[in-house]
Amino acid sequence: MRLTREHEVIQVSFLPRLFPVNVYLVEEEDGITVIDAGMPFSLKGILSTAESLGKPITRIILTHAHGDHVGALDGLKDALPSAEVSISSRDAKLLAGDAALLPGEPQTPVRGSVPKGIRTRPDRLLEDGDRIGSLIAVASPGHTPGHMAFMDTRSRVLIAGDAYQLHGGLAVSGRMRPLFPFPALATWNRELALASAKRLAELEPSVLAVGHGRMLRQPAAAMRAAAADAEQRLRPAGGHL
C-alpha cells in the first residue's frame, strides 16, 4: 500500500506496482470523503488511513460500479453505517447488478466486472453538477454509462476514476495500453469516453488523480494530447468521427 497526498486529497494505492487500484480520501472540515472502494482487501487500508488522519469517514462516493471500484463497499458500510453512499443515478443500476442499457444509449454491451451481490444501496443519487462537500460531480460517461469524476473546488484536484489511466502510460479510457490493458478492455463506449476526456481536460485541473496509476500535476496539456491520440485512433482512415 502506498500513500500520496496532493492538497486535501490522499491517494491510497493498493498493489501499486503490479495492478494499482486507487482509493482516494478527501479531507473536509467535518470528516473524510472516500472516493471509490477498491477491492475487498482494501477495507483495512482505507480504515487505517482514515484513522491516521484523525477524522471520521462521513461520505463514500463511487466514480462507477465496476468491481475494482466497489469491492470494499459492503465492508465499509458495515463498519460505517452512518456514512452516506453516493453514485450517479445511472450507475446505481450497475451497482445493483443490472447491466441493461437504457433507450437512447449506444446499444453496445456494458463491459468490465459488473458487480454481483453488493448489498449496499446508495443513499444519494448524483447528477452532473451536484455538490458533495468540497467536491463537484462531473458526468463523464464512456467507461461505464454513468461514470462520474469529481473536482475538489478548493484545489482543482480532479479525481477522474477510469476516464483516464496513468499506469502503463497516460491514456483516455478505451485507448489500449499494452502494459496495462484492463481499463481499455472494460470500456463500454469509446466515443463517449473520448468526449468525456475532452470535457475533463477543459476543466484545467491542478492534479489528475485516476483509478490506476500515480497522480499527475499540471496535467491539462498531457490530457489534451491523450485525447488527441485517442481521437486519431478512432477516426476512420481519411475520414472524421
Short mmCIF file of C-alpha atoms in Angstrom, two decimals:
data_model
loop_
_atom_site.label_atom_id
_atom_site.label_comp_id
_atom_site.label_asym_id
_atom_site.label_seq_id
_atom_site.Cartn_x
_atom_site.Cartn_y
_atom_site.Cartn_z
CA MET A 1 0.00 0.00 0.00
CA ARG A 2 1.33 3.44 -0.96
CA LEU A 3 0.05 6.82 0.24
CA THR A 4 0.44 10.03 -1.75
CA ARG A 5 -1.01 13.43 -0.81
CA GLU A 6 -1.87 16.36 -3.05
CA HIS A 7 -3.55 19.22 -1.16
CA GLU A 8 -6.54 17.71 0.74
CA VAL A 9 -6.59 14.53 -1.37
CA ILE A 10 -4.78 11.36 -0.27
CA GLN A 11 -4.29 8.57 -2.77
CA VAL A 12 -4.25 5.09 -1.22
CA SER A 13 -2.78 2.76 -3.84
CA PHE A 14 -3.10 -0.98 -3.40
CA LEU A 15 -0.73 -3.28 -5.34
CA PRO A 16 0.90 -0.13 -6.76
CA ARG A 17 3.49 -1.89 -8.91
CA LEU A 18 1.60 -4.91 -10.21
CA PHE A 19 -2.04 -3.88 -10.56
CA PRO A 20 -2.57 -0.48 -8.96
CA VAL A 21 -6.05 0.05 -7.61
CA ASN A 22 -6.51 3.51 -6.11
CA VAL A 23 -8.87 4.79 -3.45
CA TYR A 24 -8.99 8.48 -2.52
CA LEU A 25 -9.59 10.10 0.85
CA VAL A 26 -10.62 13.75 0.67
CA GLU A 27 -10.24 15.71 3.90
CA GLU A 28 -13.09 18.04 4.82
CA GLU A 29 -13.51 20.10 7.98
CA ASP A 30 -16.17 17.72 9.28
CA GLY A 31 -14.62 14.43 8.22
CA ILE A 32 -13.38 12.39 5.27
CA THR A 33 -14.98 11.59 1.94
CA VAL A 34 -13.84 8.28 0.45
CA ILE A 35 -13.91 8.11 -3.35
CA ASP A 36 -14.15 4.53 -4.64
CA ALA A 37 -13.84 1.38 -2.57
CA GLY A 38 -11.16 -0.64 -4.34
CA MET A 39 -11.09 -4.39 -3.88
CA PRO A 40 -12.42 -6.35 -0.89
CA PHE A 41 -8.91 -6.50 0.61
CA SER A 42 -8.73 -2.67 0.50
CA LEU A 43 -11.01 -2.32 3.54
CA LYS A 44 -8.35 -2.45 6.24
CA GLY A 45 -6.09 0.05 4.47
CA ILE A 46 -8.92 2.53 3.91
CA LEU A 47 -9.98 2.42 7.54
CA SER A 48 -6.43 2.61 8.91
CA THR A 49 -5.57 5.58 6.69
CA ALA A 50 -8.67 7.44 7.83
CA GLU A 51 -7.81 6.65 11.46
CA SER A 52 -4.31 8.08 10.95
CA LEU A 53 -5.89 11.35 9.76
CA GLY A 54 -7.90 11.60 12.96
CA LYS A 55 -11.22 12.23 11.24
CA PRO A 56 -14.31 10.08 10.69
CA ILE A 57 -15.37 8.84 7.26
CA THR A 58 -18.67 10.60 6.65
CA ARG A 59 -19.20 10.01 2.91
CA ILE A 60 -18.42 7.31 0.35
CA ILE A 61 -18.65 8.23 -3.34
CA LEU A 62 -18.26 5.87 -6.30
CA THR A 63 -16.98 7.03 -9.68
CA HIS A 64 -18.58 3.97 -11.27
CA ALA A 65 -19.76 0.49 -10.45
CA HIS A 66 -17.00 -1.83 -11.67
CA GLY A 67 -15.84 -4.49 -9.25
CA ASP A 68 -12.39 -2.99 -8.64
CA HIS A 69 -14.01 0.28 -7.51
CA VAL A 70 -16.75 -1.13 -5.25
CA GLY A 71 -15.06 -4.19 -3.75
CA ALA A 72 -14.86 -2.97 -0.15
CA LEU A 73 -18.15 -1.07 -0.26
CA ASP A 74 -20.16 -3.54 1.82
CA GLY A 75 -17.36 -3.78 4.38
CA LEU A 76 -17.13 0.00 4.63
CA LYS A 77 -20.86 0.39 5.06
CA ASP A 78 -20.93 -2.36 7.69
CA ALA A 79 -18.14 -0.59 9.60
CA LEU A 80 -19.58 2.90 9.00
CA PRO A 81 -23.37 2.56 8.90
CA SER A 82 -23.93 6.33 9.12
CA ALA A 83 -21.68 7.15 6.15
CA GLU A 84 -23.60 8.49 3.14
CA VAL A 85 -23.07 6.41 -0.02
CA SER A 86 -23.40 8.22 -3.37
CA ILE A 87 -23.18 7.18 -7.01
CA SER A 88 -24.57 8.54 -10.26
CA SER A 89 -28.23 7.76 -10.79
CA ARG A 90 -27.28 5.87 -13.96
CA ASP A 91 -24.56 3.66 -12.45
CA ALA A 92 -26.77 2.85 -9.47
CA LYS A 93 -28.34 0.30 -11.79
CA LEU A 94 -24.95 -1.29 -12.44
CA LEU A 95 -24.23 -1.33 -8.71
CA ALA A 96 -27.41 -3.38 -8.30
CA GLY A 97 -26.13 -5.82 -10.96
CA ASP A 98 -28.36 -4.56 -13.79
CA ALA A 99 -26.29 -4.12 -16.98
CA ALA A 100 -29.29 -3.46 -19.24
CA LEU A 101 -28.94 -0.39 -21.46
CA LEU A 102 -31.44 2.46 -21.49
CA PRO A 103 -33.29 3.73 -24.56
CA GLY A 104 -31.20 6.33 -26.32
CA GLU A 105 -27.88 4.94 -25.13
CA PRO A 106 -25.44 3.31 -27.56
CA GLN A 107 -26.50 -0.32 -27.56
CA THR A 108 -23.05 -1.78 -27.06
CA PRO A 109 -22.83 -4.14 -24.11
CA VAL A 110 -21.51 -2.85 -20.82
CA ARG A 111 -18.05 -4.29 -20.30
CA GLY A 112 -15.88 -4.94 -17.27
CA SER A 113 -16.74 -6.52 -13.94
CA VAL A 114 -20.34 -5.57 -13.20
CA PRO A 115 -20.71 -6.46 -9.52
CA LYS A 116 -22.99 -9.19 -8.31
CA GLY A 117 -24.30 -9.45 -4.80
CA ILE A 118 -23.44 -5.96 -3.49
CA ARG A 119 -25.76 -5.42 -0.53
CA THR A 120 -25.22 -1.68 -0.09
CA ARG A 121 -27.68 0.64 -1.75
CA PRO A 122 -26.84 4.29 -2.33
CA ASP A 123 -28.25 6.95 -0.04
CA ARG A 124 -27.86 9.64 -2.70
CA LEU A 125 -28.08 9.54 -6.49
CA LEU A 126 -25.86 12.09 -8.21
CA GLU A 127 -26.35 14.17 -11.33
CA ASP A 128 -23.90 16.34 -13.23
CA GLY A 129 -23.00 19.45 -11.23
CA ASP A 130 -24.08 18.18 -7.82
CA ARG A 131 -22.02 19.25 -4.82
CA ILE A 132 -20.75 16.79 -2.20
CA GLY A 133 -18.85 18.74 0.42
CA SER A 134 -16.00 20.48 -1.42
CA LEU A 135 -16.44 18.25 -4.48
CA ILE A 136 -18.43 18.88 -7.63
CA ALA A 137 -19.67 15.94 -9.70
CA VAL A 138 -18.76 15.92 -13.39
CA ALA A 139 -20.62 13.46 -15.61
CA SER A 140 -18.06 11.58 -17.71
CA PRO A 141 -19.82 8.64 -19.38
CA GLY A 142 -17.99 6.23 -21.61
CA HIS A 143 -16.07 3.83 -19.42
CA THR A 144 -19.50 2.99 -18.00
CA PRO A 145 -22.80 4.67 -18.88
CA GLY A 146 -22.92 6.61 -15.61
CA HIS A 147 -19.24 7.23 -14.91
CA MET A 148 -18.52 10.39 -12.88
CA ALA A 149 -15.43 12.38 -12.00
CA PHE A 150 -15.11 14.70 -9.02
CA MET A 151 -13.30 18.05 -8.84
CA ASP A 152 -12.19 19.45 -5.48
CA THR A 153 -13.23 23.09 -5.75
CA ARG A 154 -10.58 24.19 -3.23
CA SER A 155 -7.51 22.91 -5.09
CA ARG A 156 -8.84 21.80 -8.51
CA VAL A 157 -7.60 18.25 -7.94
CA LEU A 158 -9.63 16.08 -10.32
CA ILE A 159 -10.46 12.53 -9.23
CA ALA A 160 -11.25 11.06 -12.64
CA GLY A 161 -11.88 7.38 -11.93
CA ASP A 162 -11.24 5.43 -15.13
CA ALA A 163 -11.92 8.29 -17.55
CA TYR A 164 -8.12 8.34 -17.86
CA GLN A 165 -5.42 5.90 -16.80
CA LEU A 166 -1.79 6.60 -15.94
CA HIS A 167 -0.41 3.12 -15.27
CA GLY A 168 1.19 1.88 -18.48
CA GLY A 169 1.09 5.42 -19.91
CA LEU A 170 -1.43 8.25 -19.86
CA ALA A 171 -4.45 7.31 -21.94
CA VAL A 172 -8.12 8.06 -22.38
CA SER A 173 -10.47 5.27 -21.34
CA GLY A 174 -10.75 2.85 -24.24
CA ARG A 175 -7.29 3.57 -25.66
CA MET A 176 -5.30 0.36 -25.29
CA ARG A 177 -2.04 0.46 -23.37
CA PRO A 178 -0.33 -2.95 -23.76
CA LEU A 179 1.45 -2.67 -20.40
CA PHE A 180 -1.91 -2.22 -18.64
CA PRO A 181 -4.79 -3.03 -21.00
CA PHE A 182 -7.53 -3.60 -18.43
CA PRO A 183 -9.22 -0.15 -18.40
CA ALA A 184 -9.47 -0.23 -22.19
CA LEU A 185 -10.89 -3.75 -22.18
CA ALA A 186 -13.52 -2.67 -19.64
CA THR A 187 -14.65 0.45 -21.52
CA TRP A 188 -18.26 0.48 -22.71
CA ASN A 189 -18.20 3.20 -25.41
CA ARG A 190 -15.01 4.78 -26.74
CA GLU A 191 -16.70 7.69 -28.50
CA LEU A 192 -18.42 8.86 -25.32
CA ALA A 193 -15.23 8.20 -23.33
CA LEU A 194 -13.33 10.49 -25.70
CA ALA A 195 -15.93 13.27 -25.39
CA SER A 196 -15.78 12.99 -21.61
CA ALA A 197 -11.99 13.06 -21.60
CA LYS A 198 -12.04 16.28 -23.62
CA ARG A 199 -14.50 17.83 -21.17
CA LEU A 200 -12.33 16.91 -18.21
CA ALA A 201 -9.22 18.38 -19.84
CA GLU A 202 -11.11 21.66 -20.34
CA LEU A 203 -11.51 21.91 -16.56
CA GLU A 204 -7.75 22.67 -16.33
CA PRO A 205 -7.19 20.59 -13.18
CA SER A 206 -4.16 21.18 -10.98
CA VAL A 207 -3.71 17.44 -10.45
CA LEU A 208 -5.12 14.41 -12.26
CA ALA A 209 -5.95 11.53 -9.91
CA VAL A 210 -7.07 8.30 -11.58
CA GLY A 211 -8.17 4.81 -10.66
CA HIS A 212 -4.98 3.17 -11.91
CA GLY A 213 -1.61 4.95 -11.73
CA ARG A 214 0.11 7.79 -9.94
CA MET A 215 -1.22 11.33 -9.63
CA LEU A 216 -0.08 13.84 -12.27
CA ARG A 217 0.47 17.55 -11.57
CA GLN A 218 -0.46 20.22 -14.12
CA PRO A 219 -1.95 17.58 -16.41
CA ALA A 220 -4.15 19.57 -18.80
CA ALA A 221 -1.76 19.64 -21.77
CA ALA A 222 -1.00 15.93 -21.38
CA MET A 223 -4.73 15.17 -21.08
CA ARG A 224 -5.44 17.04 -24.30
CA ALA A 225 -2.62 15.19 -26.04
CA ALA A 226 -4.00 11.85 -24.83
CA ALA A 227 -7.45 12.84 -26.11
CA ALA A 228 -5.98 13.79 -29.49
CA ASP A 229 -4.22 10.43 -29.67
CA ALA A 230 -7.45 8.59 -28.86
CA GLU A 231 -9.34 10.63 -31.47
CA GLN A 232 -6.74 9.78 -34.11
CA ARG A 233 -7.17 6.10 -33.33
CA LEU A 234 -10.95 6.32 -33.54
CA ARG A 235 -11.11 8.29 -36.78
CA PRO A 236 -11.58 6.16 -39.90
CA ALA A 237 -8.73 6.43 -42.41
CA GLY A 238 -9.22 9.69 -44.33
CA GLY A 239 -12.47 10.45 -42.55
CA HIS A 240 -13.95 12.07 -39.49
CA LEU A 241 -15.52 10.84 -36.30
#
